[in-house]
Amino acid sequence: MKSSASTVVEMPRHVGLIMDGNRRWARAAGLARVSEGHRAGADHLEDVLGWLTERGIQHVSVYVLSADNIRKRDADEVAYLFRLIESVVPVQARQWSDWQLHIAGDLALLPESCATALRDAVEVTRNRRSHLTLAIGYDPKEAVRDAVRGLLAEGVDVEDDALVAAISDRLPGGPIKDIDLVVRTSGEHRISGFFPWQSQHAEIVFSDKMWPSFAEKDLDAALAEYTRRRRAAAS
Ligand code: IPE
Ligand code: IPE
Ligand code: MG
């Protein structure tokens, strides 16, 4: 039994967002093209980041595009998504005052202009106080493989816990790797490869809302659910 002092539950330190449902949102809204759902989804991320900032959350990881999405989706849709990322992320990165950008994913899967725009955006946000990781061209097993490959290449010889910590340190993303709360929208109850290493102890909350209509009150409901579950686990 833990003392009551230890049952005080904070907000999640690091929030993960699987933003899903853009195409269904566009279809339900009667829009002519699913790309309009992706555009709305990109705009909506700005709103959600603002709400998270207002709630004091300084570590956020977002699933933007998986390596599987790039490999398996229609070429026109993928080309649109690359153009959207290339046009939106660098502009937003320059407008934020607090978010330091990190990219998790294989930039070699992206057109060179898009990869360069993302590298530049990462550069201009250096040394900011909050950390936003965008998963783009991301595959979790490849990320772990690359981390291990880096250690092997350096001839690092560590064992057990130190090796686990060394792999964690080498994973892409901000300084706090562990994710406390994962929110997936659109009613799908899957993880789809969203940072499984980092989400080992995460609470997962599923929302039926499509990403572009995920509202501030839905975020608050997810945060309240996190607090409720952590309190139950601590009592
Ligand atoms: C999420 O929305 C965005 C990406 C995966 C790029 P979807 O495009 O998966 O939209 P739905 O889930 O098909 O509605
Ligand atoms: C997974 O979305 C990745 C993102 C939300 C960016 P999908 O909508 O492609 O997921 P699956 O493939 O249906 O699991
Ligand atoms: Mg989807």
XYZ file of N, CA, C and O in Angstrom, residues 29-192:
656
model
N -17.760 14.817 -44.455
C -18.053 16.242 -44.650
C -18.473 16.530 -46.091
O -18.756 17.682 -46.439
N -18.495 15.491 -46.932
C -18.909 15.666 -48.322
C -17.884 16.390 -49.174
O -18.221 16.945 -50.226
N -16.632 16.390 -48.735
C -15.593 17.082 -49.512
C -15.221 16.249 -50.732
O -15.297 15.017 -50.711
N -14.795 16.918 -51.769
C -14.554 16.232 -53.036
C -13.320 15.338 -52.986
O -13.273 14.288 -53.612
N -12.324 15.751 -52.214
C -11.067 14.999 -52.196
C -10.654 14.672 -50.760
O -10.798 15.522 -49.874
N -10.095 13.450 -50.574
C -9.627 13.096 -49.228
C -8.446 13.968 -48.817
O -8.181 14.143 -47.623
N -7.745 14.541 -49.795
C -6.613 15.408 -49.442
C -7.074 16.592 -48.594
O -6.303 17.110 -47.773
N -8.331 16.982 -48.763
C -8.836 18.089 -47.927
C -8.898 17.672 -46.458
O -8.788 18.512 -45.562
N -9.079 16.379 -46.237
C -9.030 15.867 -44.867
C -7.618 15.944 -44.304
O -7.415 16.282 -43.127
N -6.644 15.650 -45.138
C -5.253 15.744 -44.678
C -4.882 17.200 -44.373
O -4.190 17.489 -43.395
N -5.349 18.102 -45.212
C -5.074 19.536 -44.979
C -5.716 19.984 -43.653
O -5.076 20.637 -42.827
N -6.973 19.561 -43.453
C -7.660 19.916 -42.199
C -6.932 19.293 -41.003
O -6.795 19.919 -39.943
N -6.451 18.073 -41.196
C -5.740 17.395 -40.108
C -4.450 18.112 -39.741
O -4.105 18.234 -38.561
N -3.735 18.585 -40.745
C -2.486 19.312 -40.497
C -2.772 20.613 -39.753
O -2.081 20.961 -38.783
N -3.798 21.339 -40.185
C -4.166 22.586 -39.495
C -4.568 22.297 -38.051
O -4.246 23.056 -37.132
N -5.275 21.178 -37.893
C -5.794 20.863 -36.556
C -4.671 20.562 -35.563
O -4.803 20.843 -34.369
N -3.581 20.010 -36.047
C -2.469 19.708 -35.145
C -1.997 20.976 -34.421
O -1.662 20.942 -33.236
N -2.001 22.101 -35.139
C -1.603 23.364 -34.508
C -2.485 23.685 -33.310
O -2.010 24.118 -32.254
N -3.803 23.482 -33.487
C -4.737 23.755 -32.387
C -4.432 22.850 -31.197
O -4.378 23.300 -30.051
N -4.243 21.554 -31.488
C -4.044 20.601 -30.391
C -2.733 20.904 -29.664
O -2.670 20.851 -28.430
N -1.698 21.279 -30.415
C -0.430 21.634 -29.761
C -0.620 22.849 -28.835
O -0.051 22.898 -27.740
N -1.444 23.780 -29.274
C -1.732 24.943 -28.432
C -2.444 24.529 -27.148
O -2.109 25.010 -26.055
N -3.399 23.637 -27.267
C -4.122 23.181 -26.060
C -3.181 22.435 -25.114
O -3.270 22.592 -23.897
N -2.276 21.648 -25.682
C -1.324 20.918 -24.837
C -0.385 21.894 -24.123
O -0.089 21.742 -22.940
N 0.056 22.907 -24.860
C 0.916 23.927 -24.250
C 0.203 24.608 -23.090
O 0.772 24.800 -22.007
N -1.074 24.964 -23.316
C -1.848 25.631 -22.253
C -1.965 24.748 -21.013
O -2.145 25.247 -19.905
N -1.878 23.436 -21.206
C -1.986 22.507 -20.075
C -0.617 22.126 -19.508
O -0.511 21.205 -18.694
N 0.410 22.791 -19.990
C 1.738 22.610 -19.398
C 2.501 21.403 -19.920
O 3.511 21.008 -19.332
N 2.030 20.809 -21.013
C 2.710 19.610 -21.529
C 3.807 20.036 -22.507
O 3.560 20.793 -23.440
N 5.009 19.539 -22.250
C 6.184 20.006 -22.993
C 6.845 18.921 -23.837
O 7.891 19.174 -24.445
N 6.258 17.721 -23.840
C 6.809 16.632 -24.645
C 5.659 15.966 -25.383
O 4.744 15.419 -24.755
N 5.721 16.030 -26.706
C 4.634 15.504 -27.538
C 5.247 14.752 -28.716
O 6.218 15.221 -29.323
N 4.689 13.569 -28.993
C 5.096 12.813 -30.188
C 3.858 12.530 -31.028
O 2.821 12.147 -30.486
N 3.979 12.728 -32.326
C 2.814 12.660 -33.205
C 3.080 11.730 -34.381
O 4.135 11.828 -35.030
N 2.117 10.841 -34.648
C 2.220 9.962 -35.817
C 1.662 10.705 -37.026
O 0.464 10.916 -37.149
N 2.539 11.119 -37.902
C 2.130 11.855 -39.105
C 2.005 10.910 -40.293
O 1.014 10.933 -41.030
N 3.004 10.059 -40.485
C 3.026 9.189 -41.669
C 3.954 8.009 -41.377
O 5.121 8.204 -41.050
N 3.430 6.799 -41.502
C 4.282 5.627 -41.258
C 5.025 5.241 -42.535
O 4.624 5.622 -43.651
N 6.085 4.468 -42.362
C 6.781 3.934 -43.548
C 5.811 3.075 -44.351
O 5.822 3.106 -45.586
N 4.947 2.336 -43.659
C 3.935 1.530 -44.355
C 2.981 2.401 -45.169
O 2.595 2.041 -46.279
N 2.585 3.538 -44.608
C 1.713 4.444 -45.364
C 2.373 4.827 -46.689
O 1.737 4.840 -47.743
N 3.674 5.150 -46.615
C 4.389 5.578 -47.824
C 4.458 4.431 -48.828
O 4.275 4.623 -50.036
N 4.694 3.234 -48.326
C 4.870 2.088 -49.227
C 3.550 1.597 -49.807
O 3.511 1.078 -50.917
N 2.478 1.729 -49.033
C 1.235 1.038 -49.420
C 0.131 1.936 -49.969
O -0.786 1.441 -50.607
N 0.191 3.240 -49.676
C -0.909 4.080 -50.149
C -0.717 4.485 -51.605
O 0.393 4.462 -52.134
N -1.810 4.885 -52.175
C -1.855 5.366 -53.546
C -0.783 6.464 -53.764
O -0.618 7.353 -52.928
N -0.078 6.369 -54.892
C 1.058 7.286 -55.131
C 0.637 8.755 -55.126
O 1.378 9.613 -54.629
N -0.543 9.049 -55.658
C -0.998 10.451 -55.691
C -1.231 10.984 -54.279
O -0.902 12.133 -53.975
N -1.822 10.116 -53.438
C -2.081 10.552 -52.056
C -0.761 10.782 -51.315
O -0.601 11.776 -50.605
N 0.185 9.863 -51.503
C 1.482 9.995 -50.827
C 2.200 11.261 -51.316
O 2.772 12.014 -50.514
N 2.117 11.511 -52.625
C 2.762 12.726 -53.175
C 2.132 13.969 -52.564
O 2.830 14.939 -52.240
N 0.807 13.949 -52.400
C 0.133 15.093 -51.772
C 0.621 15.271 -50.337
O 0.895 16.396 -49.883
N 0.712 14.151 -49.607
C 1.144 14.233 -48.201
C 2.561 14.806 -48.093
O 2.846 15.620 -47.207
N 3.446 14.396 -49.004
C 4.806 14.955 -48.988
C 4.771 16.469 -49.226
O 5.465 17.229 -48.555
N 3.965 16.888 -50.196
C 3.882 18.337 -50.490
C 3.326 19.092 -49.277
O 3.780 20.179 -48.939
N 2.323 18.470 -48.650
C 1.713 19.106 -47.471
C 2.738 19.256 -46.346
O 2.887 20.337 -45.751
N 3.458 18.169 -46.070
C 4.471 18.203 -45.003
C 5.520 19.259 -45.324
O 5.906 20.071 -44.476
N 5.967 19.264 -46.580
C 7.026 20.196 -46.984
C 6.573 21.651 -46.877
O 7.369 22.533 -46.549
N 5.288 21.898 -47.155
C 4.834 23.293 -47.124
C 4.422 23.732 -45.717
O 4.549 24.914 -45.378
N 3.957 22.796 -44.897
C 3.396 23.191 -43.598
C 4.444 23.189 -42.471
O 4.540 24.145 -41.707
N 5.212 22.102 -42.369
C 6.065 21.945 -41.179
C 7.108 23.077 -41.056
O 7.241 23.674 -39.971
N 7.837 23.433 -42.134
C 8.844 24.492 -41.954
C 8.234 25.833 -41.565
O 8.825 26.573 -40.765
N 7.049 26.132 -42.098
C 6.395 27.406 -41.763
C 5.982 27.399 -40.296
O 6.237 28.352 -39.546
N 5.357 26.306 -39.879
C 4.924 26.235 -38.479
C 6.125 26.259 -37.531
O 6.092 26.910 -36.488
N 7.177 25.545 -37.916
C 8.356 25.479 -37.034
C 8.916 26.885 -36.772
O 9.350 27.191 -35.665
N 8.863 27.748 -37.789
C 9.380 29.112 -37.618
C 8.441 29.963 -36.782
O 8.862 30.929 -36.151
N 7.153 29.587 -36.787
C 6.180 30.378 -36.009
C 6.143 29.993 -34.531
O 5.848 30.817 -33.683
N 6.420 28.712 -34.242
C 6.391 28.317 -32.823
C 7.467 29.076 -32.072
O 8.548 29.337 -32.597
N 7.179 29.368 -30.801
C 8.266 29.929 -29.997
C 8.893 28.875 -29.097
O 10.065 28.978 -28.747
N 8.113 27.854 -28.729
C 8.589 26.929 -27.689
C 8.990 25.544 -28.187
O 9.752 24.858 -27.517
N 8.451 25.083 -29.316
C 8.655 23.686 -29.707
C 9.972 23.478 -30.440
O 10.223 24.099 -31.475
N 10.788 22.602 -29.902
C 11.949 22.105 -30.643
C 11.496 20.875 -31.416
O 10.935 19.935 -30.847
N 11.750 20.883 -32.713
C 11.268 19.799 -33.584
C 12.286 18.666 -33.665
O 13.493 18.898 -33.794
N 11.766 17.447 -33.600
C 12.551 16.237 -33.850
C 11.794 15.405 -34.875
O 10.564 15.364 -34.842
N 12.514 14.748 -35.737
C 11.870 13.860 -36.716
C 12.290 12.430 -36.418
O 13.483 12.136 -36.258
N 11.301 11.535 -36.349
C 11.570 10.102 -36.246
C 11.111 9.468 -37.554
O 9.947 9.614 -37.930
N 12.027 8.797 -38.234
C 11.630 8.169 -39.487
C 12.773 8.196 -40.479
O 13.812 8.809 -40.229
N 12.540 7.521 -41.574
C 13.568 7.384 -42.603
C 13.365 8.454 -43.672
O 12.502 8.313 -44.545
N 14.171 9.517 -43.585
C 13.992 10.620 -44.540
C 14.338 10.203 -45.963
O 13.951 10.884 -46.918
N 15.041 9.072 -46.109
C 15.352 8.592 -47.467
C 14.094 8.129 -48.207
O 14.113 7.984 -49.429
N 13.006 7.906 -47.453
C 11.745 7.522 -48.106
C 11.028 8.734 -48.692
O 10.039 8.598 -49.412
N 11.516 9.944 -48.352
C 10.844 11.177 -48.780
C 11.569 11.774 -49.980
O 12.771 11.546 -50.159
N 10.865 12.573 -50.770
C 11.570 13.320 -51.821
C 12.630 14.213 -51.175
O 12.441 14.699 -50.055
N 13.726 14.449 -51.902
C 14.845 15.192 -51.324
C 14.423 16.573 -50.822
O 14.861 17.013 -49.751
N 13.543 17.245 -51.575
C 13.152 18.602 -51.153
C 12.397 18.569 -49.825
O 12.552 19.458 -48.983
N 11.594 17.544 -49.636
C 10.824 17.411 -48.387
C 11.770 17.083 -47.234
O 11.687 17.682 -46.152
N 12.700 16.153 -47.477
C 13.668 15.775 -46.433
C 14.512 16.987 -46.031
O 14.753 17.232 -44.842
N 14.940 17.769 -47.019
C 15.760 18.948 -46.733
C 14.968 19.982 -45.937
O 15.479 20.581 -44.981
N 13.702 20.173 -46.324
C 12.860 21.138 -45.597
C 12.708 20.721 -44.138
O 12.727 21.566 -43.234
N 12.579 19.415 -43.897
C 12.435 18.946 -42.517
C 13.740 19.124 -41.739
O 13.731 19.554 -40.580
N 14.864 18.810 -42.385
C 16.164 18.994 -41.693
C 16.363 20.466 -41.327
O 16.814 20.788 -40.229
N 16.003 21.352 -42.255
C 16.132 22.797 -41.980
C 15.230 23.210 -40.823
O 15.616 24.014 -39.969
N 14.008 22.655 -40.815
C 13.055 23.009 -39.744
C 13.589 22.550 -38.391
O 13.468 23.262 -37.386
N 14.183 21.361 -38.359
C 14.795 20.871 -37.119
C 15.865 21.855 -36.663
O 15.954 22.237 -35.485
N 16.660 22.311 -37.612
C 17.778 23.208 -37.296
C 17.287 24.528 -36.688
O 17.846 25.008 -35.695
N 16.231 25.122 -37.282
C 15.800 26.447 -36.795
C 15.143 26.381 -35.424
O 15.006 27.409 -34.756
N 14.740 25.182 -34.993
C 14.050 25.102 -33.692
C 14.978 24.652 -32.565
O 14.506 24.406 -31.454
N 16.264 24.551 -32.834
C 17.180 24.049 -31.802
C 17.116 24.859 -30.512
O 16.901 26.062 -30.534
N 17.290 24.145 -29.396
C 17.390 24.759 -28.059
C 16.112 25.435 -27.577
O 16.173 26.340 -26.753
N 14.974 24.988 -28.080
C 13.722 25.484 -27.505
C 13.332 24.581 -26.342
O 13.815 23.472 -26.207
N 12.392 25.086 -25.522
C 12.212 24.387 -24.243
C 11.270 23.187 -24.298
O 11.312 22.327 -23.420
N 10.382 23.102 -25.311
C 9.469 21.966 -25.416
C 9.866 21.114 -26.617
O 10.499 21.611 -27.554
N 9.479 19.849 -26.581
C 9.976 18.911 -27.592
C 8.830 18.232 -28.323
O 7.999 17.568 -27.710
N 8.810 18.429 -29.635
C 7.787 17.838 -30.494
C 8.474 16.890 -31.470
O 9.331 17.312 -32.254
N 8.102 15.613 -31.397
C 8.645 14.631 -32.335
C 7.565 14.260 -33.338
O 6.473 13.841 -32.952
N 7.868 14.441 -34.626
C 6.949 14.024 -35.677
C 7.471 12.730 -36.285
O 8.610 12.675 -36.759
N 6.633 11.689 -36.265
C 6.984 10.428 -36.906
C 6.572 10.516 -38.372
O 5.384 10.615 -38.685
N 7.575 10.523 -39.244
C 7.338 10.673 -40.689
C 8.207 9.639 -41.395
O 9.429 9.643 -41.242
N 7.587 8.744 -42.148
C 8.349 7.646 -42.746
C 8.871 6.708 -41.671
O 9.957 6.142 -41.783
N 8.052 6.551 -40.621
C 8.510 5.881 -39.405
C 8.129 4.406 -39.381
O 7.003 4.038 -39.709
N 9.090 3.592 -38.964
C 8.857 2.161 -38.712
C 9.601 1.832 -37.417
O 10.814 2.022 -37.342
N 8.911 1.364 -36.397
C 9.568 1.228 -35.094
C 10.689 0.205 -35.086
O 11.704 0.400 -34.401
N 10.530 -0.878 -35.817
C 11.589 -1.898 -35.804
C 12.840 -1.368 -36.504
O 13.967 -1.633 -36.074
N 12.622 -0.590 -37.562
C 13.780 -0.011 -38.252
C 14.483 1.009 -37.348
O 15.711 1.131 -37.369
N 13.698 1.716 -36.538
C 14.315 2.704 -35.626
C 15.192 2.000 -34.591
O 16.311 2.458 -34.304
N 14.712 0.878 -34.062
C 15.524 0.134 -33.081
C 16.743 -0.470 -33.780
O 17.870 -0.418 -33.267
N 16.503 -1.006 -34.968
C 17.630 -1.565 -35.734
C 18.714 -0.513 -35.956
O 19.908 -0.784 -35.743
N 18.308 0.691 -36.329
C 19.299 1.738 -36.592
C 20.046 2.138 -35.323
O 21.251 2.433 -35.366
N 19.314 2.155 -34.192
C 19.962 2.490 -32.923
C 21.016 1.437 -32.575
O 22.151 1.762 -32.188
N 20.652 0.169 -32.748
C 21.591 -0.917 -32.437
C 22.771 -0.887 -33.403
O 23.927 -1.050 -33.005
N 22.454 -0.617 -34.658
C 23.530 -0.544 -35.664
C 24.532 0.543 -35.304
O 25.750 0.355 -35.439
N 24.041 1.671 -34.823
C 24.923 2.761 -34.412
C 25.839 2.339 -33.274
O 27.033 2.644 -33.273
N 25.283 1.620 -32.318
C 26.096 1.149 -31.186
C 27.147 0.155 -31.659
O 28.309 0.211 -31.241
N 26.743 -0.757 -32.536
C 27.691 -1.756 -33.046
C 28.818 -1.072 -33.813
O 29.991 -1.436 -33.673
N 28.442 -0.062 -34.621
C 29.448 0.630 -35.434
C 30.478 1.322 -34.553
O 31.643 1.447 -34.919
N 30.026 1.796 -33.386
C 30.955 2.466 -32.467
C 31.726 1.463 -31.612
O 32.576 1.865 -30.807
N 31.365 0.206 -31.725
C 32.022 -0.803 -30.904
C 31.680 -0.662 -29.433
O 32.448 -1.079 -28.556
N 30.526 -0.050 -29.148
C 30.131 0.137 -27.754
C 29.880 -1.233 -27.127
O 29.185 -2.073 -27.691
N 30.504 -1.440 -25.985
C 30.368 -2.738 -25.333
C 29.743 -2.530 -23.957
O 30.436 -2.298 -22.975
N 28.448 -2.553 -23.904
C 27.750 -2.404 -22.628
C 26.790 -3.575 -22.470
O 26.425 -4.231 -23.451
N 26.393 -3.815 -21.247
C 25.557 -4.978 -21.013
C 24.238 -4.617 -20.359
O 24.111 -3.625 -19.672
N 23.294 -5.453 -20.596
C 22.020 -5.476 -19.890
C 21.366 -4.098 -19.789
O 21.091 -3.491 -20.796
N 21.153 -3.620 -18.547
C 20.418 -2.370 -18.379
C 21.102 -1.222 -19.107
O 20.446 -0.352 -19.682
N 22.414 -1.202 -19.057
C 23.147 -0.120 -19.725
C 22.930 -0.191 -21.235
O 22.836 0.844 -21.906
N 22.798 -1.404 -21.753
C 22.562 -1.550 -23.192
C 21.158 -1.063 -23.548
O 20.972 -0.369 -24.546
N 20.189 -1.414 -22.729
C 18.822 -0.938 -22.966
C 18.801 0.587 -22.952
O 18.197 1.226 -23.827
N 19.464 1.178 -21.965
C 19.498 2.648 -21.872
C 20.210 3.256 -23.075
O 19.791 4.294 -23.600
N 21.266 2.585 -23.538
C 22.022 3.108 -24.695
C 21.169 3.066 -25.958
O 21.230 3.975 -26.791
N 20.374 1.997 -26.097
C 19.474 1.921 -27.257
C 18.431 3.038 -27.160
O 18.188 3.764 -28.129
N 17.832 3.192 -25.981
C 16.827 4.260 -25.788
C 17.392 5.618 -26.166
O 16.749 6.397 -26.879
N 18.596 5.900 -25.692
C 19.214 7.201 -25.958
C 19.387 7.447 -27.453
O 19.362 8.593 -27.903
N 19.594 6.369 -28.181
C 19.853 6.519 -29.617
C 18.592 6.527 -30.456
O 18.664 6.736 -31.675
N 17.452 6.263 -29.842
C 16.212 6.318 -30.614
C 15.928 7.778 -30.978
O 16.271 8.695 -30.218
N 15.292 7.989 -32.129
C 15.005 9.373 -32.514
C 13.961 9.990 -31.595
O 13.175 9.278 -30.969
N 13.963 11.310 -31.515
C 12.964 12.006 -30.704
C 13.607 12.922 -29.697
O 14.823 13.096 -29.670
N 12.774 13.498 -28.854
C 13.235 14.435 -27.848
C 13.944 13.736 -26.710
O 14.137 12.517 -26.734
N 14.336 14.499 -25.685
C 15.152 13.938 -24.605
C 14.404 12.972 -23.700
O 15.030 12.101 -23.103
N 13.084 13.125 -23.572
C 12.299 12.203 -22.744
C 11.685 11.170 -23.672
O 10.793 11.484 -24.468
N 12.188 9.955 -23.603
C 11.705 8.949 -24.554
C 10.375 8.343 -24.112
O 9.511 8.060 -24.947
N 10.231 8.071 -22.825
C 9.030 7.356 -22.377
C 7.771 8.195 -22.583
O 7.705 9.354 -22.160
N 6.785 7.585 -23.221
C 5.498 8.238 -23.468
C 4.522 7.772 -22.386
O 4.434 6.575 -22.100
N 3.798 8.703 -21.772
C 2.893 8.363 -20.663
C 1.473 8.095 -21.128
O 0.767 7.268 -20.555
N 1.037 8.852 -22.117
C -0.339 8.730 -22.611
C -0.316 8.743 -24.132
O 0.267 9.642 -24.738
N -0.957 7.731 -24.731
C -1.135 7.700 -26.184
C -2.625 7.880 -26.472
O -3.458 7.174 -25.896
N -2.946 8.819 -27.340
C -4.331 9.029 -27.755
C -4.434 8.683 -29.238
O -3.683 9.221 -30.056
N -5.340 7.754 -29.577
C -5.605 7.481 -30.989
C -7.041 7.860 -31.308
O -7.968 7.438 -30.618
N -7.198 8.641 -32.346
C -8.533 9.044 -32.775
C -9.077 8.065 -33.807
O -8.397 7.134 -34.224
N -10.309 8.262 -34.185
C -11.010 7.602 -35.303
C -11.625 6.262 -34.952
O -12.152 5.587 -35.835
N -11.580 5.871 -33.674
C -12.262 4.637 -33.272
C -11.502 3.362 -33.567
O -11.994 2.274 -33.254
N -10.308 3.475 -34.169
C -9.504 2.262 -34.401
C -8.761 1.928 -33.116
O -8.187 2.813 -32.486
N -8.744 0.650 -32.784
C -8.098 0.227 -31.536
C -6.782 -0.478 -31.830
O -6.574 -1.620 -31.429
N -5.942 0.195 -32.586
C -4.629 -0.366 -32.924
C -3.555 0.654 -32.582
O -3.822 1.843 -32.493
N -2.339 0.154 -32.523
C -1.186 1.017 -32.287
C -0.474 1.337 -33.606
O 0.142 2.394 -33.749
N -0.580 0.413 -34.565
C -0.002 0.643 -35.899
C 1.475 1.043 -35.849
O 1.926 1.874 -36.634
